[in-house]
Tab-separated table of C-alpha atoms in Angstrom:
chain	number	residue	atom	x	y	z
A	1	UNK	CA	-15.414	-23.401	-6.237
A	2	UNK	CA	-16.279	-19.726	-5.959
A	3	UNK	CA	-19.325	-18.221	-4.292
A	4	UNK	CA	-20.820	-16.089	-7.100
A	5	UNK	CA	-22.342	-13.637	-4.642
A	6	UNK	CA	-19.203	-12.922	-2.586
A	7	UNK	CA	-16.456	-13.867	-5.030
A	8	UNK	CA	-14.781	-15.920	-2.269
A	9	UNK	CA	-13.712	-19.530	-2.589
A	10	UNK	CA	-15.900	-21.971	-0.644
A	11	UNK	CA	-12.914	-23.943	0.689
A	12	UNK	CA	-11.953	-20.990	2.921
A	13	UNK	CA	-14.970	-21.508	5.181
A	14	UNK	CA	-13.579	-24.292	7.457
A	15	UNK	CA	-10.438	-22.240	8.129
A	16	UNK	CA	-12.562	-19.215	9.006
A	17	UNK	CA	-14.619	-21.307	11.442
A	18	UNK	CA	-11.443	-22.384	13.255
A	19	UNK	CA	-10.196	-18.803	13.373
A	20	UNK	CA	-13.501	-17.675	14.878
A	21	UNK	CA	-13.243	-20.267	17.636
A	22	UNK	CA	-9.707	-19.109	18.479
A	23	UNK	CA	-10.827	-15.482	18.746
A	24	UNK	CA	-13.545	-16.465	21.213
A	25	UNK	CA	-10.938	-17.525	23.786
A	26	UNK	CA	-10.233	-15.058	26.593
A	27	UNK	CA	-7.704	-12.287	26.104
A	28	UNK	CA	-5.526	-13.684	28.884
A	29	UNK	CA	-5.448	-17.103	27.264
A	30	UNK	CA	-4.502	-15.610	23.888
A	31	UNK	CA	-1.736	-13.541	25.527
A	32	UNK	CA	-0.421	-16.745	27.117
A	33	UNK	CA	-0.614	-18.600	23.801
A	34	UNK	CA	1.329	-15.785	22.162
A	35	UNK	CA	4.039	-15.883	24.791
A	36	UNK	CA	4.322	-19.650	24.284
A	37	UNK	CA	5.228	-19.053	20.632
A	38	UNK	CA	8.583	-17.705	21.808
A	39	UNK	CA	9.644	-21.280	22.596
A	40	UNK	CA	9.382	-22.104	18.903
A	41	UNK	CA	10.505	-18.774	17.395
A	42	UNK	CA	12.838	-16.687	19.550
A	43	UNK	CA	12.199	-12.960	19.291
A	44	UNK	CA	15.900	-12.306	18.830
A	45	UNK	CA	15.952	-14.676	15.834
A	46	UNK	CA	14.092	-12.042	13.807
A	47	UNK	CA	17.196	-9.857	13.861
A	48	UNK	CA	19.294	-12.279	11.828
A	49	UNK	CA	19.823	-11.769	8.092
A	50	UNK	CA	22.402	-13.545	6.045
A	51	UNK	CA	22.161	-13.734	2.295
A	52	UNK	CA	21.170	-17.345	1.513
A	53	UNK	CA	23.788	-19.133	-0.609
A	54	UNK	CA	21.130	-19.992	-3.203
A	55	UNK	CA	19.296	-16.658	-3.131
A	56	UNK	CA	17.778	-15.935	-6.523
A	57	UNK	CA	19.357	-13.313	-8.748
A	58	UNK	CA	17.567	-10.047	-7.797
A	59	UNK	CA	17.601	-8.833	-11.399
A	60	UNK	CA	15.942	-12.062	-12.538
A	61	UNK	CA	13.184	-11.522	-9.970
A	62	UNK	CA	12.636	-7.974	-11.247
A	63	UNK	CA	12.554	-9.190	-14.847
A	64	UNK	CA	10.013	-11.874	-13.955
A	65	UNK	CA	7.748	-9.249	-12.381
A	66	UNK	CA	7.657	-7.372	-15.714
A	67	UNK	CA	6.312	-10.211	-17.841
A	68	UNK	CA	2.757	-8.885	-17.984
A	69	UNK	CA	3.563	-5.154	-17.921
A	70	UNK	CA	3.475	-2.710	-20.809
A	71	UNK	CA	6.951	-3.146	-22.279
A	72	UNK	CA	7.291	0.516	-23.247
A	73	UNK	CA	6.863	1.584	-19.599
A	74	UNK	CA	9.268	-0.906	-17.967
A	75	UNK	CA	12.346	1.311	-18.634
A	76	UNK	CA	10.591	4.096	-16.691
A	77	UNK	CA	10.174	1.714	-13.763
A	78	UNK	CA	13.882	0.885	-13.815
A	79	UNK	CA	14.783	4.550	-14.150
A	80	UNK	CA	12.794	5.433	-11.051
A	81	UNK	CA	14.319	2.523	-9.110
A	82	UNK	CA	17.842	3.557	-10.088
A	83	UNK	CA	17.797	6.852	-8.198
A	84	UNK	CA	18.701	5.530	-4.733
A	85	UNK	CA	18.613	2.295	-2.710
A	86	UNK	CA	15.398	3.640	-1.154
A	87	UNK	CA	13.629	4.024	-4.526
A	88	UNK	CA	14.917	0.546	-5.369
A	89	UNK	CA	13.298	-0.788	-2.199
A	90	UNK	CA	10.017	0.906	-3.114
A	91	UNK	CA	9.919	-0.802	-6.485
A	92	UNK	CA	11.043	-4.277	-5.427
A	93	UNK	CA	8.263	-5.607	-3.193
A	94	UNK	CA	8.458	-8.957	-4.980
A	95	UNK	CA	12.152	-9.333	-4.241
A	96	UNK	CA	11.641	-8.527	-0.583
A	97	UNK	CA	8.687	-10.939	-0.342
A	98	UNK	CA	11.098	-13.626	-1.547
A	99	UNK	CA	13.470	-12.775	1.308
A	100	UNK	CA	10.799	-12.304	3.987
A	101	UNK	CA	9.472	-15.791	3.307
A	102	UNK	CA	12.882	-17.203	4.264
A	103	UNK	CA	12.990	-15.344	7.606
A	104	UNK	CA	11.655	-16.630	10.965
A	105	UNK	CA	7.879	-16.421	11.381
A	106	UNK	CA	5.390	-17.231	14.130
A	107	UNK	CA	2.846	-18.370	11.543
A	108	UNK	CA	0.233	-15.935	12.885
A	109	UNK	CA	-1.569	-14.209	10.032
A	110	UNK	CA	-3.302	-10.888	9.524
A	111	UNK	CA	-4.556	-9.018	6.491
A	112	UNK	CA	-1.147	-7.790	5.386
A	113	UNK	CA	-0.482	-4.684	3.321
A	114	UNK	CA	2.167	-6.564	1.361
A	115	UNK	CA	4.077	-3.432	0.354
A	116	UNK	CA	4.424	-1.782	3.725
A	117	UNK	CA	7.053	0.914	3.262
A	118	UNK	CA	6.928	4.359	4.842
A	119	UNK	CA	5.747	6.207	1.710
A	120	UNK	CA	2.660	4.007	1.520
A	121	UNK	CA	1.378	5.856	4.585
A	122	UNK	CA	-0.049	9.343	4.481
A	123	UNK	CA	-2.959	11.743	4.700
A	124	UNK	CA	-6.168	11.408	2.721
A	125	UNK	CA	-9.809	12.446	2.983
A	126	UNK	CA	-12.561	10.335	4.515
A	127	UNK	CA	-16.044	10.310	2.951
A	128	UNK	CA	-16.954	12.910	5.609
A	129	UNK	CA	-14.158	15.168	4.260
A	130	UNK	CA	-11.981	14.771	7.339
A	131	UNK	CA	-8.248	14.246	6.954
A	132	UNK	CA	-6.846	11.052	8.447
A	133	UNK	CA	-3.442	9.356	8.473
A	134	UNK	CA	-3.427	5.739	7.342
A	135	UNK	CA	-1.964	3.172	4.975
A	136	UNK	CA	-2.854	4.159	1.421
A	137	UNK	CA	-1.552	1.453	-0.934
A	138	UNK	CA	-2.893	-2.090	-1.057
A	139	UNK	CA	-1.885	-3.512	-4.440
A	140	UNK	CA	-0.161	-6.456	-2.740
A	141	UNK	CA	-2.544	-7.008	0.193
A	142	UNK	CA	-3.141	-10.619	1.227
A	143	UNK	CA	-3.548	-12.636	4.437
A	144	UNK	CA	0.049	-13.290	5.475
A	145	UNK	CA	2.359	-13.343	8.533
A	146	UNK	CA	2.162	-10.093	10.498
A	147	UNK	CA	5.948	-9.923	10.746
A	148	UNK	CA	6.305	-9.323	7.005
A	149	UNK	CA	4.637	-5.904	7.167
A	150	UNK	CA	6.495	-4.911	10.325
A	151	UNK	CA	9.870	-5.884	8.895
A	152	UNK	CA	9.367	-4.167	5.531
A	153	UNK	CA	8.199	-0.988	7.248
A	154	UNK	CA	11.103	-0.916	9.711
A	155	UNK	CA	13.626	-1.658	6.976
A	156	UNK	CA	12.217	1.166	4.852
A	157	UNK	CA	13.027	3.594	7.670
A	158	UNK	CA	16.610	2.366	7.891
A	159	UNK	CA	17.126	2.598	4.119
A	160	UNK	CA	15.478	6.041	3.938
A	161	UNK	CA	17.582	7.283	6.850
A	162	UNK	CA	20.758	6.209	5.077
A	163	UNK	CA	19.548	7.931	1.901
A	164	UNK	CA	19.334	11.097	4.018
A	165	UNK	CA	22.957	10.560	5.109
A	166	UNK	CA	22.003	9.807	8.702
A	167	UNK	CA	24.241	7.545	10.767
A	168	UNK	CA	23.633	3.838	11.150
A	169	UNK	CA	22.788	4.439	14.811
A	170	UNK	CA	20.102	6.940	13.781
A	171	UNK	CA	18.806	4.602	11.059
A	172	UNK	CA	18.580	1.724	13.526
A	173	UNK	CA	16.856	3.941	16.090
A	174	UNK	CA	14.136	4.940	13.601
A	175	UNK	CA	13.524	1.299	12.677
A	176	UNK	CA	13.345	0.205	16.320
A	177	UNK	CA	11.040	3.113	17.191
A	178	UNK	CA	8.640	2.045	14.472
A	179	UNK	CA	8.456	-1.441	16.006
A	180	UNK	CA	8.189	-0.108	19.563
A	181	UNK	CA	5.203	2.039	18.568
A	182	UNK	CA	3.638	-0.976	16.827
A	183	UNK	CA	4.130	-3.181	19.899
A	184	UNK	CA	2.738	-0.646	22.376
A	185	UNK	CA	-0.273	0.288	20.249
A	186	UNK	CA	-1.085	-3.348	19.490
A	187	UNK	CA	-1.261	-4.142	23.203
A	188	UNK	CA	-3.590	-1.173	23.662
A	189	UNK	CA	-5.757	-2.501	20.835
A	190	UNK	CA	-5.854	-5.927	22.496
A	191	UNK	CA	-7.531	-4.264	25.490
A	192	UNK	CA	-10.176	-2.504	23.378
A	193	UNK	CA	-13.510	-3.855	22.182
A	194	UNK	CA	-13.656	-4.955	18.520
A	195	UNK	CA	-15.922	-1.987	17.780
A	196	UNK	CA	-13.511	0.477	19.367
A	197	UNK	CA	-10.660	-0.940	17.273
A	198	UNK	CA	-12.803	-0.656	14.162
A	199	UNK	CA	-13.686	2.977	14.917
A	200	UNK	CA	-10.135	3.926	15.883
A	201	UNK	CA	-8.343	6.358	13.586
A	202	UNK	CA	-5.602	8.954	13.572
A	203	UNK	CA	-6.848	12.278	12.222
A	204	UNK	CA	-5.020	15.458	11.291
A	205	UNK	CA	-5.880	17.239	14.530
A	206	UNK	CA	-4.466	14.370	16.590
A	207	UNK	CA	-1.268	14.319	14.557
A	208	UNK	CA	-0.754	18.046	15.098
A	209	UNK	CA	-1.522	17.710	18.813
A	210	UNK	CA	1.009	14.851	19.161
A	211	UNK	CA	3.872	17.089	18.000
A	212	UNK	CA	6.447	17.508	20.785
A	213	UNK	CA	7.054	21.221	20.220
A	214	UNK	CA	5.712	24.331	18.474
A	215	UNK	CA	8.071	24.076	15.509
A	216	UNK	CA	6.948	20.551	14.634
A	217	UNK	CA	3.305	21.467	15.247
A	218	UNK	CA	3.667	24.270	12.707
A	219	UNK	CA	5.292	21.948	10.163
A	220	UNK	CA	2.525	19.377	10.557
A	221	UNK	CA	-0.153	22.052	10.236
A	222	UNK	CA	1.457	23.200	6.987
A	223	UNK	CA	1.488	19.632	5.685
A	224	UNK	CA	-2.205	19.268	6.525
A	225	UNK	CA	-2.989	22.525	4.721
A	226	UNK	CA	-1.051	21.272	1.700
A	227	UNK	CA	-3.020	18.018	1.666
A	228	UNK	CA	-6.332	19.897	1.784
A	229	UNK	CA	-5.406	21.594	-1.499
A	230	UNK	CA	-4.643	18.332	-3.312
A	231	UNK	CA	-7.997	17.829	-4.990
A	232	UNK	CA	-9.023	16.424	-8.337
A	233	UNK	CA	-10.629	19.774	-9.126
A	234	UNK	CA	-7.178	21.354	-9.053
A	235	UNK	CA	-5.464	18.554	-10.974
A	236	UNK	CA	-7.884	18.191	-13.855
A	237	UNK	CA	-7.079	21.539	-15.586
A	238	UNK	CA	-3.380	20.561	-15.575
A	239	UNK	CA	-3.848	17.239	-17.390
A	240	UNK	CA	-6.751	18.095	-19.696
A	241	UNK	CA	-7.567	20.585	-22.426
A	242	UNK	CA	-10.070	21.537	-25.134
A	243	UNK	CA	-9.931	19.301	-28.228
A	244	UNK	CA	-12.574	19.863	-30.892
A	245	UNK	CA	-14.765	21.686	-28.431
A	246	UNK	CA	-14.644	18.861	-25.856
A	247	UNK	CA	-12.493	18.343	-22.786
A	248	UNK	CA	-9.831	15.668	-23.239
A	249	UNK	CA	-6.852	14.337	-21.295
A	250	UNK	CA	-3.653	15.713	-22.820
A	251	UNK	CA	-1.116	13.174	-24.040
A	252	UNK	CA	2.188	13.500	-22.177
A	253	UNK	CA	4.051	10.380	-23.306
A	254	UNK	CA	5.436	8.258	-21.847
A	255	UNK	CA	3.664	9.078	-18.540
A	256	UNK	CA	0.163	9.895	-19.875
A	257	UNK	CA	-1.154	8.707	-23.227
A	258	UNK	CA	-4.192	7.313	-25.023
A	259	UNK	CA	-4.396	3.706	-26.196
A	260	UNK	CA	-7.985	3.587	-27.465
A	261	UNK	CA	-9.357	5.317	-30.507
A	262	UNK	CA	-12.275	7.544	-29.527
A	263	UNK	CA	-14.752	5.533	-31.566
A	264	UNK	CA	-13.853	2.324	-29.708
A	265	UNK	CA	-13.783	3.842	-26.233
A	266	UNK	CA	-17.436	3.230	-25.412
A	267	UNK	CA	-17.347	-0.297	-26.841
A	268	UNK	CA	-14.277	-1.320	-24.843
A	269	UNK	CA	-15.086	0.209	-21.470
A	270	UNK	CA	-18.867	-0.206	-21.309
A	271	UNK	CA	-18.687	-3.719	-19.854
A	272	UNK	CA	-15.934	-2.714	-17.407
A	273	UNK	CA	-17.877	0.321	-16.182
A	274	UNK	CA	-21.000	-1.775	-15.736
A	275	UNK	CA	-19.069	-4.266	-13.601
A	276	UNK	CA	-17.439	-1.439	-11.630
A	277	UNK	CA	-20.818	0.131	-10.922
A	278	UNK	CA	-22.137	-3.216	-9.666
A	279	UNK	CA	-19.244	-3.456	-7.175
A	280	UNK	CA	-20.279	-0.208	-5.478
A	281	UNK	CA	-22.789	-0.100	-2.612
A	282	UNK	CA	-26.216	0.820	-3.943
A	283	UNK	CA	-26.179	4.351	-2.532
A	284	UNK	CA	-22.815	5.027	-4.248
A	285	UNK	CA	-24.277	3.873	-7.560
A	286	UNK	CA	-26.749	6.732	-7.322
A	287	UNK	CA	-23.798	9.126	-7.022
A	288	UNK	CA	-21.789	7.453	-9.794
A	289	UNK	CA	-24.765	7.620	-12.158
A	290	UNK	CA	-24.595	11.412	-12.023
A	291	UNK	CA	-21.367	11.343	-14.033
A	292	UNK	CA	-20.577	10.353	-17.620
A	293	UNK	CA	-17.226	9.093	-18.903
A	294	UNK	CA	-15.628	11.623	-21.252
A	295	UNK	CA	-12.086	10.298	-21.767
A	296	UNK	CA	-9.705	7.550	-20.670
A	297	UNK	CA	-5.900	7.385	-20.852
A	298	UNK	CA	-3.012	5.393	-19.357
A	299	UNK	CA	-0.932	7.055	-16.654
A	300	UNK	CA	2.383	5.744	-15.292
A	301	UNK	CA	2.180	6.013	-11.504
A	302	UNK	CA	4.481	5.279	-8.584
A	303	UNK	CA	7.512	3.030	-8.956
A	304	UNK	CA	6.519	-0.583	-8.371
A	305	UNK	CA	3.287	-0.068	-10.339
A	306	UNK	CA	4.905	1.395	-13.456
A	307	UNK	CA	4.103	-0.784	-16.460
A	308	UNK	CA	0.825	-2.081	-15.098
A	309	UNK	CA	-2.276	-0.829	-16.891
A	310	UNK	CA	-3.340	2.184	-14.884
A	311	UNK	CA	-6.033	4.333	-16.478
A	312	UNK	CA	-7.240	7.806	-15.621
A	313	UNK	CA	-10.942	8.290	-16.310
A	314	UNK	CA	-12.248	11.825	-16.850
A	315	UNK	CA	-15.919	12.115	-15.949
A	316	UNK	CA	-18.354	15.036	-15.966
A	317	UNK	CA	-21.717	15.684	-14.367
A	318	UNK	CA	-24.618	17.190	-16.348
A	319	UNK	CA	-23.345	20.646	-15.356
A	320	UNK	CA	-19.741	19.699	-16.281
A	321	UNK	CA	-18.382	19.229	-12.767
A	322	UNK	CA	-15.240	17.085	-13.235
A	323	UNK	CA	-14.406	13.790	-11.549
A	324	UNK	CA	-11.104	11.939	-11.987
A	325	UNK	CA	-11.076	8.212	-11.236
A	326	UNK	CA	-8.074	5.926	-11.361
A	327	UNK	CA	-8.612	2.395	-12.690
A	328	UNK	CA	-5.529	0.457	-11.691
A	329	UNK	CA	-4.673	-3.034	-12.854
A	330	UNK	CA	-4.509	-5.586	-10.044
A	331	UNK	CA	-2.440	-8.669	-10.706
A	332	UNK	CA	-1.618	-11.454	-8.287
A	333	UNK	CA	-0.067	-10.227	-5.038
A	334	UNK	CA	3.702	-10.673	-4.763
A	335	UNK	CA	2.936	-12.523	-1.512
A	336	UNK	CA	0.893	-15.285	-3.179
A	337	UNK	CA	3.902	-17.392	-4.089
A	338	UNK	CA	4.835	-17.580	-0.397
A	339	UNK	CA	1.541	-17.093	1.533
A	340	UNK	CA	-0.964	-18.872	-0.701
A	341	UNK	CA	-3.479	-17.866	-3.349
A	342	UNK	CA	-6.017	-15.126	-2.906
A	343	UNK	CA	-9.525	-16.080	-1.832
A	344	UNK	CA	-10.860	-13.901	-4.668
A	345	UNK	CA	-10.707	-14.643	-8.374
A	346	UNK	CA	-10.781	-10.933	-9.230
A	347	UNK	CA	-7.647	-9.318	-7.836
A	348	UNK	CA	-9.380	-5.960	-7.868
A	349	UNK	CA	-11.794	-7.363	-5.319
A	350	UNK	CA	-8.821	-8.670	-3.326
A	351	UNK	CA	-7.352	-5.164	-3.178
A	352	UNK	CA	-10.637	-3.472	-2.300
A	353	UNK	CA	-11.517	-5.986	0.420
A	354	UNK	CA	-8.043	-5.785	1.954
A	355	UNK	CA	-8.125	-1.995	1.857
A	356	UNK	CA	-11.512	-1.783	3.543
A	357	UNK	CA	-10.354	-4.256	6.173
A	358	UNK	CA	-7.115	-2.429	7.020
A	359	UNK	CA	-8.040	1.247	6.637
A	360	UNK	CA	-10.085	3.210	9.147
A	361	UNK	CA	-11.974	4.826	6.229
A	362	UNK	CA	-11.877	4.324	2.470
A	363	UNK	CA	-12.630	6.284	-0.693
A	364	UNK	CA	-16.322	6.539	-1.590
A	365	UNK	CA	-15.615	5.404	-5.165
A	366	UNK	CA	-13.535	2.370	-4.151
A	367	UNK	CA	-14.631	-0.594	-6.256
A	368	UNK	CA	-13.415	-3.221	-8.692
A	369	UNK	CA	-14.003	-4.358	-12.241
A	370	UNK	CA	-12.488	-6.429	-15.050
A	371	UNK	CA	-11.145	-5.752	-18.503
A	372	UNK	CA	-10.745	-7.731	-21.681
A	373	UNK	CA	-8.427	-10.706	-21.473
A	374	UNK	CA	-9.447	-11.441	-17.879
A	375	UNK	CA	-7.504	-8.544	-16.357
A	376	UNK	CA	-8.611	-7.285	-12.944
A	377	UNK	CA	-8.811	-3.629	-11.906
A	378	UNK	CA	-9.764	-1.580	-8.885
A	379	UNK	CA	-10.905	2.040	-8.893
A	380	UNK	CA	-10.698	5.052	-6.620
A	381	UNK	CA	-10.443	8.815	-6.934
A	382	UNK	CA	-7.163	9.862	-8.508
A	383	UNK	CA	-6.486	12.549	-5.940
A	384	UNK	CA	-8.493	13.314	-2.819
A	385	UNK	CA	-6.280	15.193	-0.336
A	386	UNK	CA	-3.805	12.308	-0.630
A	387	UNK	CA	-0.318	13.276	0.534
A	388	UNK	CA	2.671	11.365	1.886
A	389	UNK	CA	5.076	12.973	4.321
A	390	UNK	CA	8.244	14.349	2.694
A	391	UNK	CA	11.105	12.140	3.899
A	392	UNK	CA	13.861	13.293	1.581
A	393	UNK	CA	16.179	15.393	3.712
A	394	UNK	CA	14.337	14.523	6.939
A	395	UNK	CA	16.324	14.830	10.151
A	396	UNK	CA	16.835	12.016	12.639
A	397	UNK	CA	14.161	13.542	14.890
A	398	UNK	CA	11.678	13.802	12.034
A	399	UNK	CA	12.317	10.192	11.004
A	400	UNK	CA	11.874	9.047	14.596
A	401	UNK	CA	8.547	10.867	14.998
A	402	UNK	CA	7.247	9.629	11.638
A	403	UNK	CA	8.246	6.070	12.562
A	404	UNK	CA	6.010	6.350	15.625
A	405	UNK	CA	3.014	7.409	13.512
A	406	UNK	CA	3.505	4.601	11.010
A	407	UNK	CA	4.058	1.938	13.678
A	408	UNK	CA	0.907	2.941	15.550
A	409	UNK	CA	-1.101	2.965	12.349
A	410	UNK	CA	0.065	-0.466	11.236
A	411	UNK	CA	-0.809	-1.907	14.661
A	412	UNK	CA	-4.400	-0.702	14.383
A	413	UNK	CA	-4.659	-2.059	10.829
A	414	UNK	CA	-3.432	-5.489	11.926
A	415	UNK	CA	-5.686	-5.488	14.992
A	416	UNK	CA	-8.752	-5.117	12.755
A	417	UNK	CA	-8.168	-8.430	11.003
A	418	UNK	CA	-5.797	-10.319	13.272
A	419	UNK	CA	-5.567	-11.473	16.868
A	420	UNK	CA	-4.006	-8.490	18.640
A	421	UNK	CA	-3.783	-10.344	21.962
A	422	UNK	CA	-1.995	-13.347	20.454
A	423	UNK	CA	0.586	-11.193	18.677
A	424	UNK	CA	0.936	-8.931	21.712
A	425	UNK	CA	1.580	-11.938	23.910
A	426	UNK	CA	4.422	-12.929	21.622
A	427	UNK	CA	5.903	-9.418	21.522
A	428	UNK	CA	5.668	-8.950	25.285
A	429	UNK	CA	6.412	-5.703	27.135
A	430	UNK	CA	10.189	-5.678	26.714
A	431	UNK	CA	12.107	-4.232	23.772
A	432	UNK	CA	13.504	-7.635	22.700
A	433	UNK	CA	11.628	-7.699	19.383
A	434	UNK	CA	12.186	-3.976	18.739
A	435	UNK	CA	15.935	-4.375	19.094
A	436	UNK	CA	15.979	-7.493	16.923
A	437	UNK	CA	14.248	-5.683	14.079
A	438	UNK	CA	16.636	-2.759	14.538
A	439	UNK	CA	19.466	-5.199	13.802
A	440	UNK	CA	17.584	-6.696	10.863
A	441	UNK	CA	16.884	-3.270	9.393
A	442	UNK	CA	20.574	-2.390	9.178
A	443	UNK	CA	21.554	-5.795	7.821
A	444	UNK	CA	18.868	-5.694	5.148
A	445	UNK	CA	19.714	-2.072	4.308
A	446	UNK	CA	23.147	-3.426	3.360
A	447	UNK	CA	21.443	-6.044	1.193
A	448	UNK	CA	19.274	-3.388	-0.478
A	449	UNK	CA	22.365	-1.379	-1.344
A	450	UNK	CA	23.939	-4.467	-2.923
A	451	UNK	CA	20.774	-5.185	-4.912
A	452	UNK	CA	20.550	-1.567	-6.036
A	453	UNK	CA	24.171	-1.771	-7.182
A	454	UNK	CA	23.259	-4.912	-9.155
A	455	UNK	CA	20.514	-2.953	-10.924
A	456	UNK	CA	22.942	-0.137	-11.743
A	457	UNK	CA	25.413	-2.683	-13.145
A	458	UNK	CA	22.699	-4.421	-15.200
A	459	UNK	CA	21.704	-1.114	-16.803
A	460	UNK	CA	25.313	-0.162	-17.518
A	461	UNK	CA	25.963	-3.568	-19.067
A	462	UNK	CA	22.922	-3.227	-21.324
A	463	UNK	CA	21.035	-6.128	-19.727
A	464	UNK	CA	18.229	-3.705	-18.795
A	465	UNK	CA	17.116	-0.443	-20.353
A	466	UNK	CA	16.258	2.481	-18.089
A	467	UNK	CA	14.703	5.868	-18.833
A	468	UNK	CA	15.795	8.652	-16.494
A	469	UNK	CA	13.085	11.282	-16.234
A	470	UNK	CA	13.738	14.929	-15.592
A	471	UNK	CA	13.175	15.981	-11.983
């Protein structure tokens, strides 16, 4: 049964009571309990990856993930995944979830990101208009083993490093550094009060100050300045125009196009907008009510999300100030098959709750709704100083420094929902786990290259159709 007020399933309550009791034990006892987990799951065992003899066909897993997507957009997804093994990794969270579930695990859970690769971290604006660095994609978020996020993140550094033609030693070093930063920061979080962990954040000024030299400080300052210019106010003139005396989103098929006739727009979206408004805190409803919906179109975004129903809503205030909101379809998390069903019937609510739990600050328009046919959606501003660090062409030093930022950030996110002391006790103060994941990252980078090659072969053989977009 589902609690109508919270949207959560009632049968989760006993498990939450047991979790609460465990968190009330002393930090020292939880550290000891974590260390005891090493008897069951050796830290070095996490470094082992061998392709299981009965591993599912990676192309079949990708095809299965497309069953509910817009068929005309699926070739764009494949085209974007074809570019490099790293873009393949970005678009194949479901395939990696399949593999992660077969790897060693302590069984300790946190609110996991679910698609924790290095480009799902970046800068964005807080409601107070400050720039912070945090995780920024939560489509797959779900309570799951903490190791899954750590492993996917570390592996993404190894694969990205290889894409930049760095050596295997440099790729392994970046992956291990990411885990080292996670381990060290998680232990620091285990010593903090719950409130201090909740308030903790990494802002733009801190990131600039952490730079080891003047050259890197300058580069980070330039990146921050670039993020501050990425506003919806700047984007809206580029994707909209005057049509019949009214402002409309401009069709740019296949990446931006209308699916509703204008006369049916109000009829179709009225119920969804009403539900979205109800998901917002009451004070945000006052703000939302100052805008009217003017137009709505589908936009193909990202790589893994291509083919899902992602709408751009163009809103205006009474004085025609623009607002761009993104309404993104939320299906079941790729982790659900391996970590259990979501506690929420509306997957938009799952995404929003996970995002609020993991981020240090979230978009003021973050909310959820539903569409016809029982589809779930979540909403946020389309662009609000959101910017990921450029990793294409990054040097070994740049990869190493960025790995530190991402590892620290993931540790704080996990500490908000999970037992930092328990996990820290398992990790310990040595580099045993760091080095194991360094080994795993290289081994799985090899696997990613094989899977990417399988995609290339499937397209060449005509099994899959891909659309290669102009750069």
